[in-house]
Amino acid sequence: MTNPVSICVIGSGYVGLVASVCFAEMGHRVTCVDNDAAKVATLQAGGVPIYEDHLPELLARHLNKGVTFTTDLAAAVTRSEAVFIAVGTPQGDTGAADLSFVEAVVSEIARAVSSYKVIVEKSTVPVYTNEWISRVLHRHGVEPSSFDVVSNPEFLREGTAVIDFLHPDRIVVGANTERAAEVLERIYAPLTTGSYYTQPNALPGDCSAQHPAKLLVTSAQSSEIIKHASNAFLALKISFINAVANLAESVDADIEDIAAGMGLDSRIGPKFLRAGLGYGGSCFPKDVAAFHWVAQQQGVDFQLLEEVRKINETQKEIFFNKVRAALWTLRGKRLAALGLAFKGDTDDIRESPAIDIVKKLLESGASISAYDPAGMERAQAILPPSAKLTYAADAYEAAKDADALLILTDWKEFAHLDLVRLNQALKFPIVIDGRNLYKPREMQERGFTYVSVGRPASYQAQQGKPRKLGLS
Ligand code: NAD
């Protein structure tokens, strides 16, 4: 590494922590700041507060060498050339992003600027946030020549965040000055020149010295929109396939075959064409709402985004109705719930469809035995164990004596259950799969009644298909 940059990252959440550790892995000197003193203490002691592949390994490699953790924002800003803002931008009451964390951080940065800094929006923010940040800095008396504001949205996915960061599909830099763009180009040079991929212990992924990462420079406004539009488009793909799944189900077609047939078209592609319980997490729901709000503010009719949201909400109701239709009544039923995280390979339960469904089933009088490989600790903080809700040590313990098993999150281990053991554990061999992890015919052959999304249900021979009595 020939050109290390001193970097401050504010926020040590999924994005800030991954960015900090990966920048250190790329050879930079990083100070990561958080105002959560307990989190900082954990990180200083080498603990990793989130579940993310490769993070423990990289943190151990760079702690107190390439990366340090602190609560002292002013000191970290003072010694850094680039200051990345990676705090949360949750959904506000109107659907707009709540930028109060960003504003608070910018005010603190303003008090610490003593030489030229590039302030980088890493958080997902609406268009023109770069101008607001500049305005706040001016109001606090920072000279315009002392800073530039750059948009550098983050596209990592939880669960594969470290590899996504080091092997990105693209790096987008929205800079309105050459000087600021040059700093960002220097920061990402190990990935864009490919030098990182030749290091002996570089983490492997899709990029290589021959095919290094691509960096696109745009205006700050375009970059801000690229992030919102990308997330909205991915959410649209999910809602689209879910709407097609509902149609497929009503005509006994198979959504998995349909998605395969569509995805083979290179213009469409197979990714994000997985029918299921809809999208969740800390990004898609709020980013679709925030993007819609931005469009409304500009007088642009982008009703499509409202439809995307509605389909997503309906998808959970449809699944709930399937559970009810399979079990007749819910009061007093014992259900095994596999999955609480919003998707597999993460402990993040924010806006998780699984959590919404568990809550609704509890309200309907069912009792639940839940299991998730990583999300149970976080789930217990919002859904404490009770007489109606218990947390199991594994899928089979959850299934023990249950009237049915529900698959709510697409963890890989849920796709490879021991079906004989599962069948023995359940009181009735009924599986209602919100993630299409099994093949209906196989489940039928293994003695299960199997209900999934966008595919005909298959019924255990002696149980038979329930008559449609307007239950759903
Ligand atoms: P997060 O909630 O996990 O982390 C935010 C961190 O910021 C927390 O640790 C919090 O303590 C800290 N913080 C808040 N105010 C602070 C302050 N004044 N000073 C110092 N630290 C402060 O959030 P996240 O998931 O990492 O998301 C951050 C941003 O990145 C959001 O805008 C999000 O939309 C965007 N993003 C998230 C993902 C993702 O997969 N999570 C992906 C791409 C983009």
XYZ file of C-alpha atoms and ligand atoms in Angstrom, residues 10-16 33-36 39 73 86-89 101 104-105 108 122-125 154-158 227 231 282-283 286-287 342 348 350, ligand 1:
83
model
C -18.720 7.995 12.225
C -21.089 5.189 13.214
C -20.024 1.629 13.957
C -23.165 -0.177 12.787
C -23.481 -2.611 9.895
C -22.098 -0.083 7.427
C -19.673 1.951 9.558
C -16.349 6.804 16.162
C -19.592 5.912 17.889
C -21.517 7.696 20.634
C -22.599 4.338 22.053
C -20.387 -0.605 21.722
C -15.469 12.550 17.427
C -22.398 6.200 8.488
C -25.107 6.842 11.074
C -28.697 5.664 10.744
C -31.250 7.452 8.553
C -28.577 11.843 13.325
C -26.188 16.163 14.765
C -22.992 14.594 13.463
C -20.101 18.134 15.724
C -21.998 6.942 3.400
C -25.455 6.792 4.990
C -28.338 6.496 2.545
C -29.746 9.998 2.190
C -22.928 1.918 0.253
C -24.340 -1.096 -1.579
C -23.225 -3.877 0.771
C -25.719 -6.570 1.742
C -25.917 -7.752 5.307
C -28.610 4.661 -4.171
C -32.860 -0.052 -3.678
C -33.336 -1.662 7.642
C -32.988 -0.496 4.033
C -37.449 2.938 4.454
C -35.612 3.661 1.201
C -35.181 -10.461 7.924
C -30.666 -8.174 11.856
C -35.234 -4.750 11.748
P -26.873 1.106 12.405
O -28.062 1.577 13.124
O -26.477 -0.334 12.462
O -25.584 1.935 12.910
C -25.575 3.325 13.099
C -24.529 3.637 14.173
O -24.392 5.060 14.269
C -24.923 3.135 15.561
O -23.866 2.350 16.095
C -25.128 4.419 16.361
O -24.757 4.286 17.736
C -24.194 5.380 15.628
N -24.518 6.800 15.855
C -25.729 7.416 15.821
N -25.587 8.737 16.095
C -24.264 8.952 16.299
C -23.495 10.089 16.628
N -24.071 11.289 16.804
N -22.171 9.968 16.775
C -21.565 8.762 16.615
N -22.248 7.635 16.300
C -23.577 7.727 16.154
O -27.068 1.560 10.904
P -26.534 0.852 9.563
O -27.350 -0.338 9.241
O -25.060 0.727 9.645
O -26.914 1.970 8.491
C -26.238 3.211 8.440
C -26.623 3.904 7.148
O -26.177 3.126 6.023
C -28.130 4.102 6.942
O -28.337 5.302 6.261
C -28.506 2.937 6.055
O -29.647 3.206 5.277
C -27.281 2.818 5.175
N -27.058 1.484 4.612
C -27.279 0.381 5.371
C -27.040 -0.873 4.824
C -27.284 -2.112 5.630
O -27.338 -3.192 5.039
N -27.455 -2.033 6.931
C -26.572 -1.003 3.506
C -26.336 0.147 2.776
C -26.586 1.382 3.334
